[in-house]
Short mmCIF file of C-alpha atoms in Angstrom, two decimals:
data_model
loop_
_atom_site.label_atom_id
_atom_site.label_comp_id
_atom_site.label_asym_id
_atom_site.label_seq_id
_atom_site.Cartn_x
_atom_site.Cartn_y
_atom_site.Cartn_z
CA GLN L 1 143.41 70.96 -177.92
CA GLY L 2 143.11 74.01 -175.68
CA LYS L 3 144.33 76.41 -178.41
CA VAL L 4 141.59 78.93 -177.67
CA GLU L 5 143.16 81.92 -179.47
CA GLU L 6 143.62 79.87 -182.66
CA ALA L 7 140.05 78.63 -182.47
CA LEU L 8 138.78 82.19 -182.14
CA ARG L 9 140.79 83.36 -185.16
CA ALA L 10 139.47 80.43 -187.22
CA PHE L 11 135.83 81.15 -186.26
CA GLU L 12 136.26 84.90 -186.93
CA ALA L 13 137.49 84.02 -190.42
CA LEU L 14 134.45 81.74 -190.92
CA VAL L 15 132.04 84.47 -189.72
CA ASN L 16 133.61 86.93 -192.18
CA GLN L 17 133.23 84.40 -194.99
CA TYR L 18 129.74 83.17 -193.95
CA PRO L 19 128.10 85.99 -191.95
CA GLN L 20 124.71 84.22 -191.99
CA SER L 21 126.06 80.94 -190.55
CA PRO L 22 124.67 80.40 -187.05
CA ARG L 23 127.15 77.59 -186.34
CA ALA L 24 130.17 79.74 -187.21
CA ARG L 25 128.78 82.53 -185.03
CA TYR L 26 128.12 80.10 -182.17
CA GLY L 27 131.68 78.75 -182.46
CA LYS L 28 132.99 82.31 -182.22
CA ALA L 29 130.90 82.91 -179.08
CA GLN L 30 132.18 79.68 -177.49
CA SER L 31 135.79 80.62 -178.27
CA GLU L 32 135.31 84.10 -176.74
CA ASP L 33 133.68 82.46 -173.72
CA ASP L 34 136.65 80.06 -173.27
CA LEU L 35 139.16 82.87 -173.81
CA ALA L 36 137.38 85.05 -171.23
CA GLU L 37 137.83 82.25 -168.71
CA LYS L 38 141.48 81.78 -169.64
CA MET L 39 142.20 85.54 -169.44
CA ARG L 40 139.82 86.11 -166.52
CA SER L 41 138.46 89.00 -168.56
CA ASN L 42 134.95 90.39 -168.03
CA GLU L 43 135.37 92.47 -171.19
CA MET L 44 135.96 89.35 -173.28
CA LEU L 45 133.02 87.65 -171.55
CA GLN L 46 130.77 90.55 -172.55
CA LYS L 47 131.88 90.02 -176.16
CA ALA L 48 130.87 86.36 -175.88
CA ILE L 49 127.47 87.36 -174.46
CA ASN L 50 126.91 89.75 -177.40
CA THR L 51 127.93 87.04 -179.90
CA TYR L 52 125.57 84.46 -178.34
CA ASP L 53 122.82 87.07 -178.77
CA GLU L 54 123.78 87.60 -182.45
CA VAL L 55 123.37 83.86 -183.13
CA VAL L 56 119.67 84.02 -182.33
CA SER L 57 119.03 87.02 -184.62
CA LEU L 58 120.30 85.19 -187.71
CA PRO L 59 117.86 83.61 -190.21
CA ASN L 60 117.12 79.85 -190.19
CA VAL L 61 118.82 79.05 -186.86
CA PRO L 62 118.15 75.45 -185.71
CA SER L 63 116.09 75.47 -182.53
CA ASP L 64 118.74 73.45 -180.64
CA LEU L 65 121.29 76.18 -181.37
CA ILE L 66 118.87 78.90 -180.22
CA LYS L 67 118.40 77.02 -176.96
CA LEU L 68 122.14 76.51 -176.43
CA SER L 69 122.95 80.16 -177.23
CA LEU L 70 120.29 81.76 -175.04
CA LYS L 71 120.86 79.37 -172.16
CA ARG L 72 124.60 80.07 -172.15
CA GLU L 73 124.00 83.82 -172.60
CA ALA L 74 121.73 83.87 -169.52
CA ASP L 75 124.25 81.84 -167.52
CA ARG L 76 127.15 84.17 -168.42
CA GLN L 77 125.02 87.26 -167.65
CA GLN L 78 124.32 85.83 -164.20
CA PHE L 79 128.04 85.16 -163.74
CA LEU L 80 128.72 88.86 -164.38
CA GLY L 81 125.97 89.85 -161.92
CA ARG L 82 123.71 91.14 -164.73
CA MET L 83 120.64 89.55 -163.17
CA ARG L 84 118.04 91.64 -164.97
CA GLY L 85 119.69 91.12 -168.36
CA SER L 86 119.74 87.41 -167.65
CA LEU L 87 116.04 87.54 -166.79
CA VAL L 88 115.22 89.13 -170.17
CA THR L 89 117.20 86.36 -171.92
CA LEU L 90 115.36 83.65 -169.94
CA GLN L 91 112.00 85.26 -170.72
CA LYS L 92 112.91 85.14 -174.42
CA LEU L 93 113.68 81.39 -174.10
CA VAL L 94 110.33 80.71 -172.42
CA GLN L 95 108.46 82.70 -175.11
CA LEU L 96 110.22 80.81 -177.92
CA PHE L 97 109.79 77.36 -176.31
CA PRO L 98 106.66 77.54 -174.12
CA GLY L 99 106.42 73.76 -173.82
CA ASP L 100 109.90 73.31 -172.32
CA THR L 101 109.49 73.36 -168.53
CA SER L 102 113.27 73.37 -167.94
CA PHE L 103 113.42 76.94 -169.29
CA LYS L 104 110.54 77.94 -167.03
CA ASN L 105 112.47 76.43 -164.10
CA ASP L 106 115.50 78.53 -165.04
CA LEU L 107 113.30 81.62 -165.30
CA GLY L 108 112.01 80.94 -161.77
CA VAL L 109 115.61 80.90 -160.51
CA GLY L 110 116.21 84.17 -162.39
CA TYR L 111 113.36 85.80 -160.48
CA LEU L 112 114.65 84.40 -157.17
CA LEU L 113 118.11 85.84 -157.87
CA ILE L 114 116.66 89.37 -158.02
CA GLY L 115 114.49 88.72 -154.94
CA ASP L 116 111.22 88.62 -156.89
CA ASN L 117 109.66 85.66 -155.09
CA SER L 118 106.10 86.37 -156.21
CA ASN L 119 106.91 86.06 -159.94
CA ALA L 120 109.09 83.02 -159.22
CA LYS L 121 106.15 81.47 -157.39
CA LYS L 122 103.85 82.01 -160.39
CA VAL L 123 106.41 80.38 -162.69
CA TYR L 124 106.72 77.28 -160.49
CA GLU L 125 102.93 77.01 -160.13
CA GLU L 126 102.76 77.01 -163.93
CA VAL L 127 105.48 74.32 -164.17
CA LEU L 128 103.74 72.12 -161.60
CA SER L 129 100.42 72.45 -163.45
CA LEU L 130 102.18 71.19 -166.61
CA ALA L 131 104.51 68.67 -164.91
CA PRO L 132 103.18 67.78 -161.43
CA ASN L 133 106.19 65.56 -160.63
CA ASP L 134 108.92 68.04 -161.57
CA GLY L 135 111.31 67.77 -158.59
CA PHE L 136 113.21 70.98 -159.43
CA ALA L 137 109.99 73.02 -159.43
CA LYS L 138 108.86 71.30 -156.22
CA VAL L 139 111.96 72.14 -154.15
CA HIS L 140 111.93 75.74 -155.36
CA TYR L 141 108.19 76.11 -154.76
CA GLY L 142 108.64 74.66 -151.26
CA PHE L 143 111.56 77.03 -150.68
CA ILE L 144 109.32 80.02 -151.58
CA LEU L 145 106.46 78.81 -149.35
CA LYS L 146 108.94 78.45 -146.46
CA ALA L 147 110.16 82.02 -147.06
CA GLU L 148 106.50 83.12 -146.82
CA ASN L 149 106.36 81.37 -143.43
CA LYS L 150 103.90 78.78 -144.79
CA ILE L 151 105.82 76.14 -142.88
CA ALA L 152 103.45 73.16 -143.00
CA GLU L 153 102.64 73.77 -146.69
CA SER L 154 106.32 73.90 -147.66
CA ILE L 155 107.19 70.46 -146.25
CA PRO L 156 105.64 68.11 -148.85
CA TYR L 157 107.08 70.13 -151.75
CA LEU L 158 110.60 70.20 -150.30
CA LYS L 159 110.42 66.53 -149.30
CA GLU L 160 109.02 65.19 -152.59
CA GLY L 161 111.39 67.41 -154.58
CA LEU L 162 114.43 66.06 -152.72
CA GLU L 163 113.14 62.48 -152.98
CA SER L 164 112.76 62.87 -156.75
CA GLY L 165 116.56 63.07 -157.15
CA ASP L 166 116.01 65.33 -160.20
CA PRO L 167 119.01 67.42 -161.36
CA GLY L 168 119.35 70.62 -159.34
CA THR L 169 117.50 69.31 -156.27
CA ASP L 170 120.53 68.00 -154.33
CA ASP L 171 121.33 71.38 -152.77
CA GLY L 172 122.19 72.09 -149.12
CA ARG L 173 119.62 74.89 -148.91
CA PHE L 174 116.74 72.48 -149.50
CA TYR L 175 117.91 70.00 -146.84
CA PHE L 176 118.45 72.99 -144.52
CA HIS L 177 114.96 74.43 -145.02
CA LEU L 178 113.15 71.09 -144.98
CA GLY L 179 114.81 70.19 -141.67
CA ASP L 180 114.04 73.63 -140.27
CA ALA L 181 110.39 73.41 -141.32
CA LEU L 182 110.05 69.94 -139.73
CA GLN L 183 111.68 71.19 -136.50
CA ARG L 184 109.22 74.06 -136.32
CA MET L 185 106.37 71.57 -136.67
CA GLY L 186 107.88 69.55 -133.80
CA ASP L 187 108.74 66.65 -136.11
CA LYS L 188 111.90 64.74 -135.15
CA GLU L 189 112.21 63.51 -138.75
CA ALA L 190 114.15 66.79 -139.24
CA TYR L 191 117.32 65.06 -138.06
CA ARG L 192 116.94 62.30 -140.65
CA TRP L 193 117.11 64.97 -143.35
CA TYR L 194 120.01 66.74 -141.64
CA GLU L 195 121.82 63.38 -141.53
CA LEU L 196 121.13 62.90 -145.23
CA GLY L 197 122.35 66.44 -145.98
CA TYR L 198 125.52 65.63 -144.04
CA GLN L 199 126.00 62.35 -145.93
CA ARG L 200 125.59 64.18 -149.25
CA GLY L 201 128.38 66.57 -148.20
CA HIS L 202 126.24 69.69 -147.72
CA PHE L 203 126.78 70.01 -143.95
CA ALA L 204 129.93 69.63 -141.86
CA SER L 205 127.89 67.52 -139.42
CA VAL L 206 124.28 66.94 -138.36
CA TRP L 207 124.67 69.80 -135.83
CA GLN L 208 126.89 72.14 -137.86
CA ARG L 209 124.80 73.14 -140.86
CA SER L 210 126.18 76.46 -142.13
CA LEU L 211 126.38 76.70 -145.92
CA TYR L 212 129.14 79.33 -146.45
CA ASN L 213 132.19 77.55 -145.10
CA VAL L 214 135.95 77.30 -145.23
CA LYS L 215 136.94 73.62 -145.03
CA GLY L 216 139.14 72.31 -142.25
CA LEU L 217 138.48 74.94 -139.56
CA LYS L 218 138.35 73.60 -135.98
CA ALA L 219 134.72 72.85 -135.21
CA GLN L 220 133.23 72.66 -131.71
CA PRO L 221 130.05 74.21 -130.27
CA TRP L 222 131.55 75.92 -127.19
CA TRP L 223 134.92 77.70 -126.92
CA THR L 224 137.04 79.12 -124.11
CA ALA L 225 138.75 82.51 -124.43
CA ARG L 226 142.14 80.78 -124.45
CA GLU L 227 141.13 78.46 -127.30
CA THR L 228 140.15 81.45 -129.45
CA GLY L 229 143.39 83.34 -128.80
CA TYR L 230 141.31 86.50 -128.32
CA THR L 231 142.00 86.77 -124.59
CA GLU L 232 142.67 90.53 -124.71
CA LEU L 233 139.27 91.20 -126.26
CA VAL L 234 137.51 88.98 -123.71
CA LYS L 235 139.36 90.65 -120.81
CA SER L 236 138.46 94.09 -122.14
CA LEU L 237 134.77 93.20 -122.51
CA GLU L 238 134.59 91.69 -119.01
CA LYS L 239 136.53 94.54 -117.40
CA ASN L 240 134.34 97.21 -119.03
CA TRP L 241 131.00 95.40 -118.89
CA LYS L 242 129.32 98.04 -116.71
CA LEU L 243 130.31 100.82 -119.10
CA ILE L 244 128.93 98.78 -122.04
CA ARG L 245 125.77 98.01 -120.03
CA ASP L 246 125.16 101.62 -118.98
CA GLU L 247 125.52 102.98 -122.52
CA GLY L 248 123.13 100.27 -123.74
CA LEU L 249 120.58 101.09 -121.04
CA ALA L 250 120.74 104.79 -121.94
CA VAL L 251 119.92 103.92 -125.56
CA MET L 252 117.04 101.67 -124.40
CA ASP L 253 115.57 104.50 -122.37
CA LYS L 254 115.42 106.91 -125.31
CA LYS L 255 111.93 107.71 -126.59
CA ARG L 256 112.82 106.94 -130.24
CA SER L 257 113.74 103.30 -130.03
CA LEU L 258 117.09 102.48 -131.62
CA PHE L 259 116.51 98.76 -130.94
CA LEU L 260 114.93 97.06 -133.96
CA PRO L 261 112.94 93.80 -133.80
CA GLU L 262 114.79 90.65 -134.94
CA ASP L 263 113.77 90.29 -138.59
CA GLU L 264 115.05 86.86 -139.68
CA ASN L 265 111.92 84.98 -138.59
CA LEU L 266 113.81 83.10 -135.87
CA ARG L 267 111.26 83.57 -133.08
CA GLU L 268 108.48 81.16 -132.32
CA LYS L 269 107.05 83.78 -129.94
CA GLY L 270 108.03 86.77 -127.85
CA ASP L 271 109.87 90.07 -128.13
CA TRP L 272 113.52 90.25 -129.20
CA SER L 273 115.24 93.40 -130.46
CA GLN L 274 118.76 94.42 -131.43
CA PHE L 275 120.84 97.58 -131.72
CA THR L 276 123.65 97.09 -134.24
CA LEU L 277 127.01 98.93 -134.10
CA TRP L 278 128.98 97.01 -136.77
CA GLN L 279 127.55 94.98 -139.65
CA GLN L 280 129.71 92.99 -142.11
CA GLY L 281 132.83 94.79 -140.92
CA ARG L 282 131.27 98.24 -141.46
CA LYS L 283 130.83 100.65 -138.55
CA ASN L 284 127.42 102.30 -138.11
CA GLU L 285 128.65 105.82 -137.32
CA ASN L 286 125.21 107.04 -136.25
CA ALA L 287 124.67 104.15 -133.85
CA CYS L 288 128.14 104.66 -132.35
CA LYS L 289 127.31 108.31 -131.52
CA SER L 290 124.81 106.93 -128.98
CA VAL L 291 127.35 104.57 -127.35
CA PRO L 292 130.72 106.29 -128.01
CA LYS L 293 132.75 104.68 -125.22
CA THR L 294 131.67 101.17 -126.18
CA CYS L 295 132.62 101.78 -129.83
CA ALA L 296 135.97 103.35 -128.87
CA LEU L 297 136.71 100.26 -126.77
CA LEU L 298 136.04 97.94 -129.73
CA GLU L 299 138.14 99.89 -132.24
CA ARG L 300 141.25 98.22 -130.76
CA PHE L 301 140.09 94.76 -131.87
CA PRO L 302 140.08 94.28 -135.67
CA GLU L 303 139.24 90.57 -135.23
CA ALA L 304 135.76 91.88 -134.28
CA THR L 305 135.31 95.22 -136.08
CA GLY L 306 136.83 93.79 -139.28
CA CYS L 307 134.79 90.58 -139.25
CA ARG L 308 132.86 90.90 -142.51
CA ARG L 309 130.92 87.76 -141.71
CA GLY L 310 129.49 89.04 -138.43
CA GLN L 311 128.01 91.83 -136.35
CA ILE L 312 128.54 93.68 -133.10
CA LYS L 313 125.27 94.53 -131.37
CA TYR L 314 123.21 94.80 -128.21
CA SER L 315 120.43 92.23 -127.90
CA ILE L 316 117.42 92.57 -125.60
CA MET L 317 115.01 89.70 -125.07
CA HIS L 318 111.80 90.00 -123.07
CA PRO L 319 110.07 87.29 -121.01
CA GLY L 320 108.04 84.69 -122.92
CA THR L 321 110.42 84.54 -125.89
CA HIS L 322 111.52 81.34 -127.57
CA VAL L 323 114.00 81.34 -130.48
CA TRP L 324 113.66 78.34 -132.78
CA PRO L 325 116.62 75.98 -133.16
CA HIS L 326 118.64 77.56 -135.97
CA THR L 327 122.09 77.69 -137.53
CA GLY L 328 124.20 80.68 -138.53
CA PRO L 329 125.30 81.03 -142.18
CA THR L 330 129.06 80.47 -141.89
CA ASN L 331 131.75 78.57 -139.95
CA CYS L 332 134.13 81.53 -140.40
CA ARG L 333 133.14 83.30 -137.18
CA LEU L 334 132.72 82.68 -133.47
CA ARG L 335 130.13 84.53 -131.40
CA MET L 336 130.78 86.15 -128.02
CA HIS L 337 127.91 86.94 -125.64
CA LEU L 338 128.68 89.38 -122.79
CA GLY L 339 126.04 89.29 -120.04
CA LEU L 340 124.81 92.82 -119.14
CA VAL L 341 121.41 92.44 -117.43
CA ILE L 342 120.67 88.81 -116.64
CA PRO L 343 117.64 87.67 -114.57
CA LYS L 344 118.48 85.21 -111.79
CA GLU L 345 116.76 82.30 -113.57
CA GLY L 346 114.69 81.43 -116.64
CA CYS L 347 117.19 82.31 -119.39
CA ARG L 348 119.22 79.68 -121.20
CA ILE L 349 120.89 78.92 -124.50
CA ARG L 350 121.54 75.52 -126.07
CA CYS L 351 124.30 75.03 -128.63
CA ALA L 352 124.38 71.52 -130.13
CA GLN L 353 123.54 69.30 -127.15
CA GLU L 354 124.69 71.48 -124.25
CA ASN L 355 122.74 74.15 -122.35
CA ARG L 356 124.40 77.17 -120.74
CA THR L 357 123.28 80.34 -118.96
CA TRP L 358 124.59 83.89 -119.05
CA GLU L 359 126.25 85.73 -116.17
CA GLU L 360 126.55 89.49 -115.77
CA GLY L 361 130.06 90.63 -116.67
CA LYS L 362 131.06 87.26 -118.19
CA VAL L 363 131.61 86.26 -121.82
CA LEU L 364 130.19 83.05 -123.32
CA ILE L 365 131.75 81.96 -126.64
CA PHE L 366 130.12 79.58 -129.10
CA ASP L 367 130.20 78.69 -132.78
CA ASP L 368 126.80 79.70 -134.12
CA SER L 369 127.24 77.54 -137.24
CA PHE L 370 126.12 74.77 -134.83
CA GLU L 371 122.40 74.47 -134.11
CA HIS L 372 121.41 76.70 -131.17
CA GLU L 373 118.18 77.65 -129.41
CA VAL L 374 117.23 80.24 -126.77
CA TRP L 375 114.56 80.39 -124.03
CA GLN L 376 113.63 83.49 -122.04
CA ASP L 377 111.18 82.46 -119.31
CA ALA L 378 112.34 84.93 -116.65
CA GLY L 379 110.29 87.66 -114.96
CA SER L 380 112.21 90.54 -116.58
CA TYR L 381 114.25 91.42 -119.68
CA ARG L 382 117.66 90.00 -120.59
CA LEU L 383 120.28 92.30 -122.14
CA ILE L 384 123.49 90.98 -123.67
CA PHE L 385 126.23 92.37 -125.93
CA ILE L 386 127.11 90.27 -128.98
CA VAL L 387 130.55 90.43 -130.60
CA ASP L 388 131.33 88.26 -133.63
CA VAL L 389 135.00 87.52 -134.36
CA TRP L 390 136.82 85.82 -137.20
CA HIS L 391 137.48 82.12 -136.62
CA PRO L 392 141.04 82.13 -135.21
CA GLU L 393 142.34 79.64 -137.79
CA LEU L 394 141.56 81.90 -140.77
CA SER L 395 144.69 83.43 -142.35
CA ALA L 396 145.14 87.18 -142.80
CA GLN L 397 144.65 86.64 -146.54
CA GLN L 398 141.31 84.85 -145.97
CA ARG L 399 140.13 87.60 -143.62
CA ARG L 400 140.90 90.15 -146.33
CA THR L 401 139.34 88.30 -149.25
CA LEU L 402 136.36 86.27 -147.95
CA PRO L 403 133.15 87.91 -149.22
CA ALA L 404 130.90 89.52 -146.62
CA ILE L 405 127.85 87.77 -145.18
#
């Protein structure tokens, strides 16, 4: 009846009367869990976690209750960000019930959550040796292979896992990575999976496939300065483009390279490096010492420097570079490209279905949550300045509270 406090008092009385009763103890844990949600209290949630743990240590606990207690304990530990504690709980479950592949699957996720892909991979190999048709293990195994850049190998696992329809497989990340893998293999079937991901509600459209979104924001691949409302920023960038260019060139010429290679595995081939001034709304003080006038110029524009879902950076791309079709992570930002050193021909960018080229001293604005692709087939390098800004329709409250990406 939703009387959580009364339930907790009743179960506490039962535990006092029957301290060895696993059911009474489990009821107490559930009541604490519900109360923690009602009070939004992490302290109460920690009590629930401790009580779930106590259930398992009692004598003669039915195995179903052990499973329920440890599974919920691991889930609540993850909720609190206690990933390693959760992992220990999941390992205990797997040791107690070695034949239950669902616990192994959960353990694999536990390893992925702490970035331990190699142990996760071993877990899913074990699951697939015991249950070759386990769709959950297949999508996660494919996901890990894709992260290892084993593109062709990842495809059948992701595809068969999604086709299985097993619980936990219908996730936007798997449609995203299967489509991406197929695109990289030159297989047009990618768009069938993107269409399916869109139909299942994971993507805003076949072209706009970001996964960290705010619903209802205006969505179009290309924007004008006026449409963004950030005309002052655009004017300032275009007016001062030579200053921005010259500071960037001075950094490029330094012996110790401050430009770092692109590290998100977005290149099919070539040489593409970046020099970052702001990341997730945080200023890189050291970097700004090398380009002080550029940084001072940007300080006036919090829509850019405060954009916790973006970056501000120089980007240099050398001839012979191709960037795979890819999609940014969020629809909460727009991306400005200011042309600094642009070869006469051979450089182009596609966003959705339209190609454009850069011009020195001019800003291009696009929504990188739409699929985009870049070619650099010129005879010399291309240097641009990238400024991410909050999507103009986000409220001040959203800009303050949206978590960083």
